[in-house]
mmCIF file of C-alpha atoms and ligand atoms in Angstrom:
data_model
loop_
_atom_site.group_PDB
_atom_site.id
_atom_site.type_symbol
_atom_site.label_atom_id
_atom_site.label_comp_id
_atom_site.label_asym_id
_atom_site.label_seq_id
_atom_site.Cartn_x
_atom_site.Cartn_y
_atom_site.Cartn_z
ATOM 1 C CA MET A 1 24.104 15.577 -3.730
ATOM 2 C CA SER A 2 25.929 18.778 -3.324
ATOM 3 C CA ASP A 3 29.894 18.905 -2.086
ATOM 4 C CA GLU A 4 28.064 19.821 1.201
ATOM 5 C CA GLU A 5 26.301 17.112 2.271
ATOM 6 C CA ASP A 6 29.067 14.763 0.054
ATOM 7 C CA ASP A 7 31.615 16.173 3.013
ATOM 8 C CA ILE A 8 29.035 15.157 6.021
ATOM 9 C CA ILE A 9 31.680 13.363 8.423
ATOM 10 C CA LEU A 10 28.950 10.951 10.507
ATOM 11 C CA SER A 11 30.962 10.812 13.903
ATOM 12 C CA GLU A 12 30.701 14.773 14.477
ATOM 13 C CA LEU A 13 27.270 15.311 14.557
ATOM 14 C CA ASP A 14 25.921 15.652 17.672
ATOM 15 C CA ASP A 15 23.363 12.268 18.690
ATOM 16 C CA GLU A 16 20.540 13.923 17.450
ATOM 17 C CA GLU A 17 22.116 15.855 14.209
ATOM 18 C CA LEU A 18 23.243 11.853 13.868
ATOM 19 C CA VAL A 19 18.881 11.011 14.187
ATOM 20 C CA GLN A 20 18.479 13.532 11.772
ATOM 21 C CA GLN A 21 21.388 12.525 9.550
ATOM 22 C CA MET A 22 20.482 8.931 9.592
ATOM 23 C CA PHE A 23 16.735 9.447 8.405
ATOM 24 C CA ASP A 24 17.943 10.877 5.268
ATOM 25 C CA ASP A 25 20.672 8.987 4.617
ATOM 26 C CA LEU A 26 17.674 5.620 4.623
ATOM 27 C CA TYR A 27 15.374 7.921 3.068
ATOM 28 C CA ASP A 28 17.798 8.590 0.933
ATOM 29 C CA GLY A 29 18.733 4.054 0.715
ATOM 30 C CA LEU A 30 22.541 4.798 2.050
ATOM 31 C CA LYS A 31 23.268 1.023 3.403
ATOM 32 C CA GLU A 32 27.140 2.158 4.101
ATOM 33 C CA GLU A 33 26.002 5.069 5.317
ATOM 34 C CA ILE A 34 23.444 3.145 7.947
ATOM 35 C CA GLU A 35 25.230 0.979 8.953
ATOM 36 C CA GLU A 36 28.452 3.966 9.710
ATOM 37 C CA GLY A 37 24.947 5.453 11.991
ATOM 38 C CA VAL A 38 24.659 2.586 13.368
ATOM 39 C CA ASN A 39 27.876 1.648 14.933
ATOM 40 C CA ILE A 40 28.574 5.100 15.927
ATOM 41 C CA LEU A 41 24.923 5.149 17.732
ATOM 42 C CA LEU A 42 26.422 1.502 19.714
ATOM 43 C CA GLU A 43 30.123 3.870 20.307
ATOM 44 C CA ARG A 44 27.959 5.918 21.966
ATOM 45 C CA GLY A 45 26.443 3.750 23.797
ATOM 46 C CA TRP A 46 23.030 3.944 22.558
ATOM 47 C CA ALA A 47 21.335 0.710 23.728
ATOM 48 C CA PRO A 48 20.601 -1.315 20.743
ATOM 49 C CA TYR A 49 16.748 -1.473 20.346
ATOM 50 C CA ASP A 50 16.692 1.782 21.152
ATOM 51 C CA ILE A 51 18.715 2.357 17.263
ATOM 52 C CA LEU A 52 16.194 0.394 16.420
ATOM 53 C CA THR A 53 13.457 2.322 17.534
ATOM 54 C CA LYS A 54 14.649 5.851 16.993
ATOM 55 C CA ALA A 55 16.643 5.561 14.545
ATOM 56 C CA LEU A 56 15.624 3.135 11.913
ATOM 57 C CA VAL A 57 12.148 2.591 13.015
ATOM 58 C CA GLY A 58 11.775 6.138 12.727
ATOM 59 C CA GLY A 59 13.363 6.773 9.209
ATOM 60 C CA MET A 60 11.874 3.730 7.930
ATOM 61 C CA THR A 61 8.557 5.813 8.814
ATOM 62 C CA ILE A 62 8.951 8.734 6.819
ATOM 63 C CA VAL A 63 9.562 6.318 4.194
ATOM 64 C CA GLY A 64 6.184 5.326 4.817
ATOM 65 C CA HIS A 65 4.899 8.535 4.521
ATOM 66 C CA ASP A 66 6.578 9.769 1.143
ATOM 67 C CA PHE A 67 5.639 6.481 -0.153
ATOM 68 C CA ARG A 68 1.982 6.432 0.820
ATOM 69 C CA ASP A 69 2.045 10.177 -0.892
ATOM 70 C CA GLY A 70 2.972 9.110 -3.827
ATOM 71 C CA ILE A 71 7.295 11.568 -3.451
ATOM 72 C CA LEU A 72 8.702 7.996 -3.226
ATOM 73 C CA PHE A 73 8.132 4.279 -5.260
ATOM 74 C CA VAL A 74 9.098 1.139 -5.315
ATOM 75 C CA PRO A 75 12.600 1.685 -6.157
ATOM 76 C CA GLU A 76 13.425 3.836 -3.682
ATOM 77 C CA VAL A 77 11.212 1.652 -0.493
ATOM 78 C CA LEU A 78 13.393 -1.354 -1.890
ATOM 79 C CA LEU A 79 17.153 0.430 -1.342
ATOM 80 C CA ALA A 80 15.649 2.326 2.295
ATOM 81 C CA ALA A 81 14.352 -1.338 3.147
ATOM 82 C CA ASN A 82 17.945 -3.170 2.014
ATOM 83 C CA ALA A 83 19.613 0.048 3.983
ATOM 84 C CA MET A 84 17.855 -0.482 7.523
ATOM 85 C CA LYS A 85 18.525 -4.333 6.881
ATOM 86 C CA GLY A 86 21.870 -3.189 6.982
ATOM 87 C CA GLY A 87 21.831 -1.637 10.195
ATOM 88 C CA MET A 88 19.439 -4.824 11.424
ATOM 89 C CA ALA A 89 21.234 -7.215 10.668
ATOM 90 C CA ILE A 90 24.605 -4.893 12.611
ATOM 91 C CA LEU A 91 22.219 -4.425 15.861
ATOM 92 C CA LYS A 92 20.363 -8.405 16.022
ATOM 93 C CA PRO A 93 23.262 -10.298 17.517
ATOM 94 C CA LEU A 94 23.512 -7.818 19.708
ATOM 95 C CA LEU A 95 19.696 -8.629 20.689
ATOM 96 C CA ALA A 96 20.306 -12.132 21.029
ATOM 97 C CA GLU A 97 22.747 -12.248 23.852
ATOM 98 C CA THR A 98 20.934 -10.124 26.541
ATOM 99 C CA GLY A 99 21.510 -14.477 28.130
ATOM 100 C CA ALA A 100 17.439 -14.706 28.332
ATOM 101 C CA PRO A 101 15.656 -17.860 30.036
ATOM 102 C CA LYS A 102 14.471 -19.968 26.900
ATOM 103 C CA GLN A 103 11.279 -18.971 26.706
ATOM 104 C CA GLY A 104 9.271 -21.070 23.868
ATOM 105 C CA LYS A 105 8.920 -21.522 19.959
ATOM 106 C CA MET A 106 7.764 -19.195 17.477
ATOM 107 C CA VAL A 107 6.848 -19.905 14.271
ATOM 108 C CA ILE A 108 6.885 -16.728 12.449
ATOM 109 C CA GLY A 109 6.342 -15.251 8.718
ATOM 110 C CA THR A 110 4.444 -13.065 6.126
ATOM 111 C CA VAL A 111 1.578 -14.383 4.415
ATOM 112 C CA LYS A 112 0.753 -15.432 0.844
ATOM 113 C CA GLY A 113 0.618 -13.184 -1.732
ATOM 114 C CA ASP A 114 2.944 -10.287 0.939
ATOM 115 C CA ILE A 115 6.741 -9.702 0.023
ATOM 116 C CA HIS A 116 6.927 -7.515 3.620
ATOM 117 C CA ASP A 117 9.841 -8.633 6.006
ATOM 118 C CA ILE A 118 10.839 -5.747 7.514
ATOM 119 C CA GLY A 119 7.828 -5.737 10.252
ATOM 120 C CA LYS A 120 8.654 -9.300 10.502
ATOM 121 C CA ASN A 121 12.348 -9.787 11.170
ATOM 122 C CA LEU A 122 12.496 -7.179 13.510
ATOM 123 C CA VAL A 123 10.203 -9.444 15.555
ATOM 124 C CA SER A 124 12.209 -12.021 14.751
ATOM 125 C CA MET A 125 15.539 -10.267 16.348
ATOM 126 C CA MET A 126 12.791 -9.097 18.558
ATOM 127 C CA MET A 127 11.646 -12.712 20.049
ATOM 128 C CA GLU A 128 15.191 -13.204 19.875
ATOM 129 C CA GLY A 129 16.900 -12.012 22.524
ATOM 130 C CA ALA A 130 14.280 -12.101 24.618
ATOM 131 C CA GLY A 131 15.374 -15.471 24.895
ATOM 132 C CA PHE A 132 12.862 -17.260 22.414
ATOM 133 C CA GLU A 133 13.895 -19.785 19.788
ATOM 134 C CA VAL A 134 12.197 -18.843 16.560
ATOM 135 C CA VAL A 135 12.076 -20.772 13.497
ATOM 136 C CA ASP A 136 10.931 -17.569 9.700
ATOM 137 C CA LEU A 137 9.349 -18.868 7.467
ATOM 138 C CA GLY A 138 10.423 -16.277 5.162
ATOM 139 C CA ILE A 139 7.714 -14.005 3.403
ATOM 140 C CA ASN A 140 4.505 -15.602 0.742
ATOM 141 C CA ASN A 141 3.764 -18.092 3.131
ATOM 142 C CA PRO A 142 0.100 -20.130 2.645
ATOM 143 C CA VAL A 143 -1.536 -21.965 4.683
ATOM 144 C CA GLU A 144 -0.045 -25.606 4.644
ATOM 145 C CA ASN A 145 3.874 -24.019 5.345
ATOM 146 C CA TYR A 146 2.663 -22.174 8.305
ATOM 147 C CA ILE A 147 0.676 -25.297 9.436
ATOM 148 C CA GLU A 148 3.483 -27.974 8.678
ATOM 149 C CA ALA A 149 5.650 -25.870 10.792
ATOM 150 C CA ILE A 150 3.254 -25.223 14.307
ATOM 151 C CA GLN A 151 3.862 -29.161 13.909
ATOM 152 C CA LYS A 152 7.088 -30.204 12.596
ATOM 153 C CA GLU A 153 8.499 -27.365 15.559
ATOM 154 C CA GLU A 154 6.188 -28.666 18.400
ATOM 155 C CA ALA A 155 5.165 -24.216 17.811
ATOM 156 C CA ASP A 156 4.049 -22.493 20.990
ATOM 157 C CA ILE A 157 3.113 -19.909 19.190
ATOM 158 C CA LEU A 158 2.483 -18.312 15.317
ATOM 159 C CA GLY A 159 3.051 -15.280 14.254
ATOM 160 C CA MET A 160 1.573 -13.295 10.840
ATOM 161 C CA SER A 161 2.490 -10.764 9.399
ATOM 162 C CA ALA A 162 0.979 -8.450 6.912
ATOM 163 C CA LEU A 163 1.490 -5.380 5.834
ATOM 164 C CA LEU A 164 -1.785 -5.533 2.667
ATOM 165 C CA THR A 165 -5.337 -4.867 3.285
ATOM 166 C CA THR A 166 -5.601 -7.322 0.571
ATOM 167 C CA THR A 167 -3.516 -9.793 2.438
ATOM 168 C CA MET A 168 -4.355 -10.103 5.805
ATOM 169 C CA PRO A 169 -7.482 -11.572 5.094
ATOM 170 C CA TYR A 170 -5.623 -14.956 4.740
ATOM 171 C CA MET A 171 -4.792 -15.167 8.304
ATOM 172 C CA LYS A 172 -9.027 -15.301 8.447
ATOM 173 C CA VAL A 173 -7.714 -18.813 6.040
ATOM 174 C CA VAL A 174 -5.110 -19.608 7.834
ATOM 175 C CA ILE A 175 -6.644 -19.507 11.579
ATOM 176 C CA ASP A 176 -9.885 -22.056 9.846
ATOM 177 C CA ALA A 177 -7.367 -24.384 8.490
ATOM 178 C CA MET A 178 -6.491 -24.805 12.291
ATOM 179 C CA VAL A 179 -9.736 -24.950 13.501
ATOM 180 C CA GLU A 180 -10.666 -27.625 11.157
ATOM 181 C CA GLN A 181 -7.894 -29.800 11.926
ATOM 182 C CA GLY A 182 -8.714 -29.355 15.454
ATOM 183 C CA ILE A 183 -4.815 -27.678 16.572
ATOM 184 C CA ARG A 184 -6.227 -24.257 16.887
ATOM 185 C CA ASP A 185 -6.182 -24.425 21.064
ATOM 186 C CA ASP A 186 -2.730 -26.296 20.286
ATOM 187 C CA TYR A 187 -1.527 -22.947 19.740
ATOM 188 C CA VAL A 188 -1.125 -19.094 20.566
ATOM 189 C CA VAL A 189 -1.587 -16.525 17.363
ATOM 190 C CA LEU A 190 -0.234 -13.259 17.757
ATOM 191 C CA VAL A 191 -0.993 -11.397 14.142
ATOM 192 C CA GLY A 192 0.888 -8.127 12.914
ATOM 193 C CA GLY A 193 1.398 -5.612 10.643
ATOM 194 C CA ALA A 194 0.722 -2.322 9.956
ATOM 195 C CA PRO A 195 -3.000 -2.825 8.590
ATOM 196 C CA LEU A 196 -4.405 -4.805 11.776
ATOM 197 C CA ASN A 197 -6.248 -3.883 14.553
ATOM 198 C CA GLU A 198 -6.543 -5.554 17.632
ATOM 199 C CA GLU A 199 -10.375 -5.206 16.473
ATOM 200 C CA PHE A 200 -9.739 -7.480 13.300
ATOM 201 C CA GLY A 201 -7.129 -9.538 15.377
ATOM 202 C CA LYS A 202 -10.941 -10.603 17.205
ATOM 203 C CA ALA A 203 -12.220 -10.840 14.573
ATOM 204 C CA ILE A 204 -10.721 -13.582 12.798
ATOM 205 C CA GLY A 205 -10.111 -15.304 16.427
ATOM 206 C CA ALA A 206 -6.290 -14.912 16.296
ATOM 207 C CA ASP A 207 -4.951 -14.643 20.522
ATOM 208 C CA ALA A 208 -3.890 -11.296 20.067
ATOM 209 C CA TYR A 209 -2.934 -8.336 17.336
ATOM 210 C CA CYS A 210 0.569 -7.138 18.403
ATOM 211 C CA ARG A 211 1.447 -3.072 17.708
ATOM 212 C CA ASP A 212 4.907 -3.451 17.229
ATOM 213 C CA ALA A 213 7.698 -5.560 18.454
ATOM 214 C CA ALA A 214 8.097 -5.323 21.934
ATOM 215 C CA VAL A 215 3.866 -5.099 22.107
ATOM 216 C CA ALA A 216 5.166 -9.276 20.598
ATOM 217 C CA VAL A 217 7.426 -9.720 22.542
ATOM 218 C CA GLU A 218 5.346 -9.204 26.000
ATOM 219 C CA THR A 219 2.709 -10.434 24.807
ATOM 220 C CA ALA A 220 3.838 -13.647 24.745
ATOM 221 C CA LYS A 221 5.935 -14.192 27.258
ATOM 222 C CA GLU A 222 2.475 -12.723 28.624
ATOM 223 C CA PHE A 223 0.374 -15.848 26.763
ATOM 224 C CA ILE A 224 3.325 -18.463 27.246
ATOM 225 C CA SER A 225 3.824 -17.870 32.001
ATOM 226 C CA ARG A 226 -0.185 -18.159 31.406
ATOM 227 C CA LYS A 227 0.451 -22.071 29.640
ATOM 228 C CA HIS A 228 3.348 -22.839 32.330
ATOM 229 C CA ASN A 229 0.724 -21.741 35.085
ATOM 230 C CA GLN A 230 -1.740 -23.961 33.898
ATOM 231 C CA MET A 231 0.129 -26.476 33.743
ATOM 232 C CA ALA A 232 1.237 -26.449 36.696
ATOM 233 C CA ALA A 233 -2.215 -25.897 38.244
ATOM 234 C CA GLY A 234 -3.007 -28.858 36.248
HETATM 235 C C1 B12 B 301 9.241 -0.829 2.811
HETATM 236 C C2 B12 B 301 8.055 -0.957 1.738
HETATM 237 C C3 B12 B 301 8.154 -1.619 1.258
HETATM 238 C C4 B12 B 301 8.932 -2.970 0.393
HETATM 239 C C5 B12 B 301 9.548 -4.345 1.269
HETATM 240 C C6 B12 B 301 10.045 -5.045 1.053
HETATM 241 C C7 B12 B 301 10.055 -5.666 2.464
HETATM 242 N N1 B12 B 301 11.773 -6.046 2.471
HETATM 243 O O1 B12 B 301 10.114 -5.800 3.242
HETATM 244 C C8 B12 B 301 8.459 -2.739 -1.061
HETATM 245 C C9 B12 B 301 9.342 -1.510 -1.740
HETATM 246 C C10 B12 B 301 9.059 -5.064 -1.483
HETATM 247 C C11 B12 B 301 6.730 -2.454 -1.228
HETATM 248 C C12 B12 B 301 6.581 -2.507 -1.529
HETATM 249 C C13 B12 B 301 5.199 -2.841 -1.918
HETATM 250 N N2 B12 B 301 4.517 -2.939 -1.213
HETATM 251 CO CO1 B12 B 301 5.263 -1.339 0.405
HETATM 252 N N3 B12 B 301 5.356 -0.459 2.317
HETATM 253 C C14 B12 B 301 6.957 -0.171 2.281
HETATM 254 C C15 B12 B 301 6.486 0.411 3.669
HETATM 255 C C16 B12 B 301 6.904 2.057 3.061
HETATM 256 C C17 B12 B 301 7.034 0.024 4.882
HETATM 257 C C18 B12 B 301 6.439 -1.517 5.988
HETATM 258 C C19 B12 B 301 7.700 -2.072 6.368
HETATM 259 O O2 B12 B 301 8.812 -2.131 7.139
HETATM 260 N N4 B12 B 301 8.057 -0.530 7.877
HETATM 261 C C20 B12 B 301 8.878 -0.397 9.346
HETATM 262 C C21 B12 B 301 8.556 -1.693 9.821
HETATM 263 C C22 B12 B 301 9.392 -1.679 11.390
HETATM 264 O O3 B12 B 301 7.356 -1.803 10.500
HETATM 265 P P1 B12 B 301 6.033 -2.582 10.803
HETATM 266 O O4 B12 B 301 6.223 -3.407 9.345
HETATM 267 O O5 B12 B 301 4.575 -2.034 10.430
HETATM 268 O O6 B12 B 301 5.889 -4.212 11.928
HETATM 269 C C23 B12 B 301 5.995 -3.544 12.630
HETATM 270 C C24 B12 B 301 4.517 -3.757 13.711
HETATM 271 O O7 B12 B 301 3.798 -4.056 12.514
HETATM 272 C C25 B12 B 301 4.565 -5.524 13.565
HETATM 273 N N5 B12 B 301 4.953 -6.343 13.277
HETATM 274 C C26 B12 B 301 5.105 -6.659 11.389
HETATM 275 N N6 B12 B 301 4.340 -8.113 11.451
HETATM 276 C C27 B12 B 301 4.382 -8.669 12.444
HETATM 277 C C28 B12 B 301 3.777 -10.084 13.036
HETATM 278 C C29 B12 B 301 3.203 -10.489 13.732
HETATM 279 C C30 B12 B 301 3.257 -11.986 14.376
HETATM 280 C C31 B12 B 301 3.379 -9.665 15.491
HETATM 281 C C32 B12 B 301 3.446 -10.147 17.184
HETATM 282 C C33 B12 B 301 3.735 -7.749 15.025
HETATM 283 C C34 B12 B 301 4.433 -7.811 13.535
HETATM 284 O O8 B12 B 301 5.649 -5.076 13.912
HETATM 285 C C35 B12 B 301 6.684 -4.663 13.401
HETATM 286 C C36 B12 B 301 8.581 -4.573 14.404
HETATM 287 O O9 B12 B 301 8.110 -2.531 15.544
HETATM 288 C C37 B12 B 301 4.686 0.457 4.011
HETATM 289 C C38 B12 B 301 4.561 1.649 4.803
HETATM 290 C C39 B12 B 301 3.896 1.172 6.057
HETATM 291 N N7 B12 B 301 3.375 2.358 6.099
HETATM 292 O O10 B12 B 301 3.619 0.527 6.822
HETATM 293 C C40 B12 B 301 4.216 0.394 2.256
HETATM 294 C C41 B12 B 301 3.536 0.189 2.092
HETATM 295 C C42 B12 B 301 2.348 -1.071 3.482
HETATM 296 N N8 B12 B 301 2.889 -0.657 0.733
HETATM 297 C C43 B12 B 301 2.010 -0.806 0.332
HETATM 298 C C44 B12 B 301 2.071 -1.408 -1.258
HETATM 299 C C45 B12 B 301 0.506 -1.043 -2.107
HETATM 300 C C46 B12 B 301 2.816 -2.411 -1.742
HETATM 301 C C47 B12 B 301 3.160 -2.366 -2.213
HETATM 302 C C48 B12 B 301 1.679 -3.245 -3.667
HETATM 303 C C49 B12 B 301 3.115 -1.786 -4.114
HETATM 304 C C50 B12 B 301 3.299 -1.797 -5.762
HETATM 305 N N9 B12 B 301 2.347 -0.686 -6.334
HETATM 306 O O11 B12 B 301 3.640 -2.590 -5.870
HETATM 307 C C51 B12 B 301 4.245 -3.468 -2.580
HETATM 308 C C52 B12 B 301 3.307 -5.051 -2.700
HETATM 309 C C53 B12 B 301 4.131 -6.856 -3.050
HETATM 310 C C54 B12 B 301 3.948 -7.548 -2.515
HETATM 311 N N10 B12 B 301 2.857 -8.646 -2.810
HETATM 312 O O12 B12 B 301 3.934 -7.429 -0.872
HETATM 313 C C55 B12 B 301 1.212 -0.299 0.835
HETATM 314 C C56 B12 B 301 -0.457 -1.121 1.828
HETATM 315 C C57 B12 B 301 -1.340 0.061 1.392
HETATM 316 C C58 B12 B 301 -2.296 -1.338 1.866
HETATM 317 N N11 B12 B 301 -3.489 -0.679 2.556
HETATM 318 O O13 B12 B 301 -2.266 -2.252 1.407
HETATM 319 C C59 B12 B 301 1.436 0.984 1.870
HETATM 320 C C60 B12 B 301 1.094 0.954 3.564
HETATM 321 C C61 B12 B 301 2.272 1.529 1.176
HETATM 322 C C62 B12 B 301 0.786 2.816 1.898
HETATM 323 N N12 B12 B 301 0.455 3.627 2.322
HETATM 324 O O14 B12 B 301 0.577 2.538 0.311
HETATM 325 N N13 B12 B 301 7.100 -2.096 0.271
#
C-alpha cells in the first residue's frame, strides 16, 4: 500500500467516495476500516439497511466477480468475508431494533457440504429486524438437523441456503424427507443462494425462492399472513 493510500481519512470523504473506498477496503479485507466506514455512514444518518446493501453487499459483489474470474483466491475472499462480517455485526442490533410486531418463527441453515454463510446471516438479520424469531443452524447441515429443529422449535418457516451448484440439490433431499415424514405442508419452505432461481425452487418443491434478504422478508410475511387468514377462516 502506498503512503498516499495510508493517508486516506475516511471521515473526510463524501458519501459516494466513502462507499467507493469501502468497496476497496472490503476487497482488501480491511475489517477495521469497514467497521469505521459503517460507523461513519451511520453517523451521517444512513439507514442500516442501505449501508448493508449499498456498501457491504455492493463490495462483496465485486469480490465475487474477481473470485469467479480467478483474480482473487480463497484466502483473500475469506478476509473480505471477515471484514464484511465486522460491518454486519455493527448493523445487526440496529436492524433488530425496529420493534416490529412478532411475526413467526424461522429455522435457517446452510445445507450439507456448503460453508457459505454471509447471505444466510443477512437473511437472519433482516428477518429478525422484521419481527421474526430466527433459529440459525449455521453451516453444513444434514437433513436431520433441519427436521429435528423445525419440529423442536415449532417453526413456521424453514429456510435453506446454498451457494454452490454442487450443494443446491441437497435442498431437495431435505424437502423429500419432509414429504416422506408427512410434515412437508406444516412448514413454509424458503430457499435462497446465488446459484438458485425461481425455476429451481419450484422444481424441488419449495414454497418460494427468494433472490435476496428483502424479498425473503416480504415473502415470509406474505405466507404468515396467508396462514393467519386461513386459520381465521377455518
Ligand atoms: C465469500 C465467498 C466464499 C467464502 C465464504 C465465507 C463465508 N463465511 O461465507 C469462502 C472463501 C470460504 C468460499 C469458499 C468456497 N467458494 Co465461494 N464464494 C464467495 C462469494 C465471493 C460471495 C458469497 C457471498 O457471501 N455473497 C454475498 C451474500 C450477501 O449474497 P448471497 O450469499 O447470494 O445471499 C443473498 C441471496 O442469495 C439470498 N439468500 C442466501 N441464502 C438464503 C437463504 C434463504 C432461506 C433465503 C430466503 C435467501 C437467501 O439472500 C442473501 C442476502 O441478500 C461467491 C460469489 C457469488 N457470486 O456469490 C463465491 C462462490 C459462491 N464460491 C464459489 C466456490 C467455487 C467456492 C469454493 C468451492 C472454492 C474452493 N475452490 O475452495 C469454496 C467452497 C467451500 C464450501 N464447501 O462451501 C463459487 C461457486 C460456483 C458454483 N457454481 O458452484 C462462487 C459463485 C464464486 C465463483 N464464481 O467461482 N467462498
